[in-house]
Coordinates of C-alpha atoms and ligand atoms in Angstrom, one line a residue:
M1 CA -40.7 -46.8 -42.1
R2 CA -39.2 -44.1 -44.2
R3 CA -35.7 -46.2 -45.3
I4 CA -32.6 -44.1 -45.2
I5 CA -30.3 -44.9 -48.2
A6 CA -26.9 -43.1 -47.6
G7 CA -24.1 -43.2 -49.9
N8 CA -20.6 -43.3 -49.5
W9 CA -18.3 -41.9 -51.9
K10 CA -15.1 -42.9 -50.1
M11 CA -12.0 -41.1 -51.8
N12 CA -14.0 -41.0 -55.0
G13 CA -15.7 -38.3 -56.9
A14 CA -14.8 -35.3 -58.8
P15 CA -15.8 -31.1 -58.9
G16 CA -16.7 -31.7 -62.1
T17 CA -19.6 -34.9 -61.1
V18 CA -21.1 -32.9 -58.3
T19 CA -23.8 -30.8 -60.1
A20 CA -25.2 -33.5 -62.4
Y21 CA -25.3 -36.2 -59.5
A22 CA -27.0 -33.7 -57.4
E23 CA -29.6 -32.9 -59.9
A24 CA -30.4 -36.9 -60.4
L25 CA -30.8 -37.2 -57.2
R26 CA -33.8 -34.6 -57.4
A27 CA -36.0 -37.4 -58.6
A28 CA -35.4 -39.8 -55.6
P29 CA -38.5 -41.3 -54.5
E30 CA -40.3 -39.8 -51.8
A31 CA -40.5 -43.3 -49.7
A32 CA -36.6 -43.4 -49.0
A33 CA -34.9 -40.7 -47.3
L34 CA -31.0 -39.8 -49.1
I35 CA -27.9 -38.8 -47.9
V36 CA -24.8 -38.8 -50.1
C37 CA -21.5 -39.0 -48.3
P38 CA -18.6 -37.2 -50.7
P39 CA -15.0 -36.3 -49.9
F40 CA -14.5 -33.1 -48.1
P41 CA -13.5 -31.0 -50.4
L42 CA -17.1 -31.6 -52.4
L43 CA -18.9 -31.0 -49.9
P44 CA -19.3 -27.1 -50.3
G45 CA -20.4 -27.8 -54.0
F46 CA -22.5 -30.5 -52.9
A47 CA -24.4 -28.2 -50.2
A48 CA -24.8 -25.6 -53.1
A49 CA -26.4 -28.0 -55.5
L50 CA -28.7 -29.7 -53.0
A51 CA -29.8 -26.7 -51.7
G52 CA -34.0 -26.9 -51.3
S53 CA -33.9 -30.6 -51.7
P54 CA -34.6 -33.2 -49.1
V55 CA -31.7 -34.9 -50.0
G56 CA -29.0 -34.9 -46.7
L57 CA -25.1 -34.3 -47.1
G58 CA -22.9 -36.0 -44.8
A59 CA -19.1 -36.1 -44.3
Q60 CA -16.8 -39.4 -43.7
D61 CA -15.1 -38.4 -40.3
C62 CA -14.6 -35.4 -38.0
H63 CA -12.5 -34.6 -35.3
A64 CA -13.4 -35.2 -31.7
S65 CA -12.3 -31.5 -30.7
A66 CA -14.4 -28.3 -32.4
A67 CA -11.1 -26.3 -33.1
G68 CA -7.5 -26.3 -32.3
A69 CA -3.9 -28.0 -33.6
H70 CA -4.8 -31.0 -35.6
T71 CA -3.2 -30.9 -38.9
G72 CA -5.4 -32.3 -41.8
D73 CA -8.2 -32.9 -39.5
V74 CA -11.7 -31.6 -39.8
S75 CA -14.1 -30.2 -37.0
A76 CA -17.8 -31.3 -36.5
V77 CA -18.4 -27.6 -36.1
L78 CA -17.0 -26.5 -39.1
L79 CA -18.9 -29.3 -41.2
K80 CA -22.4 -28.4 -39.8
E81 CA -21.4 -24.8 -40.7
I82 CA -20.8 -25.5 -44.4
G83 CA -24.2 -27.7 -44.7
A84 CA -23.3 -31.2 -43.7
S85 CA -26.4 -32.6 -41.9
H86 CA -24.5 -36.3 -41.3
V87 CA -20.9 -37.9 -40.6
I88 CA -20.0 -41.3 -40.9
L89 CA -17.7 -42.5 -38.0
G90 CA -16.1 -45.8 -37.1
H91 CA -16.0 -46.9 -40.6
S92 CA -14.1 -50.0 -41.1
E93 CA -11.6 -48.3 -43.3
R94 CA -11.1 -45.4 -41.0
R95 CA -10.5 -48.2 -37.9
A96 CA -7.9 -50.1 -40.2
D97 CA -6.0 -47.4 -41.9
H98 CA -6.0 -44.7 -39.2
G99 CA -6.3 -47.2 -35.7
E100 CA -9.6 -45.6 -34.7
S101 CA -10.5 -47.5 -31.7
N102 CA -13.8 -48.0 -29.9
A103 CA -12.6 -44.6 -27.8
V104 CA -11.6 -42.3 -30.6
V105 CA -15.0 -43.0 -32.3
N106 CA -16.8 -42.4 -29.0
G107 CA -14.8 -38.8 -28.7
K108 CA -15.8 -38.0 -32.5
V109 CA -19.8 -39.3 -32.2
S110 CA -19.6 -37.0 -28.9
A111 CA -18.4 -34.2 -30.9
A112 CA -20.8 -34.6 -33.8
L113 CA -23.7 -34.5 -31.4
A114 CA -22.6 -31.5 -30.1
A115 CA -22.5 -29.8 -33.5
S116 CA -26.1 -30.8 -34.0
L117 CA -24.6 -33.6 -36.8
I118 CA -26.4 -36.8 -37.1
P119 CA -23.6 -39.1 -36.3
I120 CA -23.8 -42.7 -38.7
V121 CA -21.7 -45.1 -36.5
C122 CA -20.3 -48.0 -38.3
V123 CA -19.7 -51.4 -36.7
G124 CA -19.1 -55.0 -37.8
E125 CA -16.8 -58.3 -38.0
T126 CA -14.1 -59.7 -40.0
E127 CA -14.4 -62.6 -41.7
A128 CA -12.6 -64.5 -38.9
Q129 CA -14.8 -63.2 -36.5
R130 CA -17.5 -64.5 -38.0
D131 CA -16.0 -67.9 -39.0
S132 CA -15.3 -68.2 -35.1
G133 CA -18.6 -67.3 -34.0
E134 CA -17.8 -64.2 -32.6
A135 CA -19.6 -61.7 -34.5
E136 CA -22.2 -60.7 -32.3
D137 CA -20.0 -60.1 -29.3
V138 CA -17.6 -58.2 -31.1
V139 CA -20.4 -55.9 -32.6
R140 CA -21.8 -55.5 -29.3
T141 CA -18.6 -54.4 -27.6
Q142 CA -18.1 -52.0 -30.5
L143 CA -21.7 -50.5 -29.7
T144 CA -20.9 -50.4 -26.0
H145 CA -17.7 -48.6 -26.4
S146 CA -18.2 -46.4 -29.6
L147 CA -21.8 -45.0 -28.3
P148 CA -21.5 -41.9 -25.6
A149 CA -24.5 -41.9 -23.3
G150 CA -27.3 -39.7 -24.9
F151 CA -26.5 -40.8 -28.3
A152 CA -28.7 -40.0 -31.2
G153 CA -27.7 -40.9 -34.0
I154 CA -28.0 -43.9 -36.7
V155 CA -25.7 -47.4 -36.6
A156 CA -24.6 -49.0 -39.4
Y157 CA -23.8 -52.5 -39.5
E158 CA -21.3 -53.1 -42.0
P159 CA -19.7 -56.8 -42.0
I160 CA -16.0 -56.1 -42.8
W161 CA -15.9 -58.8 -45.2
A162 CA -18.9 -58.0 -47.3
I163 CA -17.6 -54.5 -48.0
G164 CA -16.6 -53.8 -51.8
T165 CA -16.2 -57.7 -52.2
G166 CA -19.8 -58.3 -53.9
K167 CA -20.2 -60.6 -50.9
T168 CA -23.3 -60.5 -48.5
P169 CA -24.6 -62.5 -45.2
S170 CA -27.5 -64.5 -45.9
E171 CA -30.7 -63.1 -44.9
A172 CA -30.9 -65.0 -41.9
D173 CA -27.4 -63.5 -40.9
V174 CA -28.4 -60.0 -41.4
A175 CA -31.9 -60.6 -39.6
A176 CA -30.0 -62.1 -36.3
M177 CA -27.3 -59.6 -36.0
H178 CA -29.9 -56.3 -36.6
G179 CA -32.2 -58.1 -33.9
A180 CA -28.7 -58.3 -31.6
I181 CA -28.0 -54.7 -32.3
R182 CA -31.7 -53.8 -31.3
A183 CA -31.3 -55.6 -28.2
A184 CA -27.8 -54.3 -27.6
L185 CA -29.1 -50.6 -28.1
V186 CA -32.7 -50.8 -25.9
T187 CA -30.3 -52.4 -22.9
Q188 CA -27.8 -49.6 -23.5
F189 CA -30.1 -46.6 -24.1
P190 CA -33.6 -47.6 -22.3
A191 CA -35.8 -44.9 -23.3
S192 CA -34.6 -44.5 -27.3
G193 CA -32.7 -47.5 -28.1
A194 CA -35.8 -49.3 -29.9
A195 CA -35.8 -46.2 -32.6
I196 CA -32.5 -46.0 -33.4
T197 CA -32.0 -46.8 -37.1
I198 CA -29.9 -49.7 -38.2
L199 CA -28.5 -49.7 -41.2
Y200 CA -27.0 -52.6 -43.4
G201 CA -23.7 -51.9 -45.2
G202 CA -22.0 -54.0 -47.8
S203 CA -22.0 -54.9 -51.3
V204 CA -25.9 -53.8 -51.6
K205 CA -26.6 -53.1 -54.9
P206 CA -29.8 -52.8 -56.8
S207 CA -30.2 -56.5 -57.5
N208 CA -30.1 -57.1 -53.5
A209 CA -31.4 -54.0 -51.9
A210 CA -35.2 -55.2 -51.9
S211 CA -34.5 -58.4 -50.0
L212 CA -31.7 -56.8 -47.5
L213 CA -34.3 -53.6 -47.0
G214 CA -37.2 -55.5 -46.2
L215 CA -35.4 -57.4 -43.3
P216 CA -36.6 -56.6 -40.1
D217 CA -34.6 -54.3 -38.2
V218 CA -33.0 -52.9 -41.4
G219 CA -33.9 -49.4 -41.5
G220 CA -31.9 -48.5 -44.6
A221 CA -28.6 -49.1 -46.2
L222 CA -25.3 -47.4 -46.3
V223 CA -24.2 -48.0 -49.9
G224 CA -20.1 -47.6 -51.0
G225 CA -19.2 -48.5 -54.7
A226 CA -22.7 -48.6 -56.5
S227 CA -23.6 -45.0 -54.3
L228 CA -21.0 -43.5 -57.2
N229 CA -23.6 -44.0 -60.2
A230 CA -26.5 -42.0 -59.6
A231 CA -28.8 -44.3 -61.5
D232 CA -27.8 -47.5 -59.3
F233 CA -28.2 -45.2 -55.8
L234 CA -31.4 -44.3 -56.9
A235 CA -32.3 -47.7 -57.9
I236 CA -31.3 -48.8 -54.3
A237 CA -33.7 -46.2 -52.7
A238 CA -36.4 -47.3 -55.2
A239 CA -36.4 -50.8 -53.6
A240 CA -36.9 -49.8 -50.6
P241 CA -40.1 -50.8 -48.8
N242 CA -42.2 -48.2 -47.2
D243 CA -43.9 -50.1 -44.7
Ligands
PEP301 C1 -19.1 -49.1 -47.5 O1 -18.1 -48.6 -47.5 O2 -19.6 -48.6 -46.3 C2 -19.7 -49.8 -48.4 C3 -21.0 -50.4 -47.6 O3 -19.1 -50.5 -49.0 P1 -19.6 -51.1 -50.3 O4 -21.3 -50.9 -50.5 O5 -19.2 -51.0 -51.8 O6 -19.3 -52.6 -50.2

């Protein structure tokens, strides 16, 4: 399995950093598939700088409509036109900062699929939900309501308490959650659920990448902070097994 390593730059980066970063990614190991997801204004620069390379280009959000009176929003159709291949949807920071419900995420996923973008749909529990034993139920509910019929994309399990904190779940907990997600996907999508890639996200760095990426049903990583540094991002990709 070729692991997918996606970098979420969040609201970081600047035009002057794009060319050197994109050039560095050309040295990516073939064993992993890389995707870089910068802020909207950097997408055209990245599309030009990555031209001819196998590295994917992702946005961090899109609107559920193809066009219209939605000030400040960006459509999946436009993202596709300017060269994006992927879009992160339902990230916990958007669910928290912008009140995005599962229903809102579901509409955005449908729009992404209609525009031929590959959605990377994030799910994950809070620390309180994990402590109270609800983590798997919370994630199953997010999957049920965030993924539309005919879903064809990527799921990212991102425990909210592990994002940007340096904390990661135990390997046993990651494996158990990925197994639970796999089972839920097979139930929800009997024909395709077994093949949907499930990424792990939350404080992935070069030093823990090999062990996390080697766990059952972990098809890659969604990387925040460590993706801002090309060398670290490449080191994470290099740690990915190709089995
Ligand atoms: C993320 O924001 O998707 C993420 C996983 O962040 P970090 O790697 O910084 O925890």
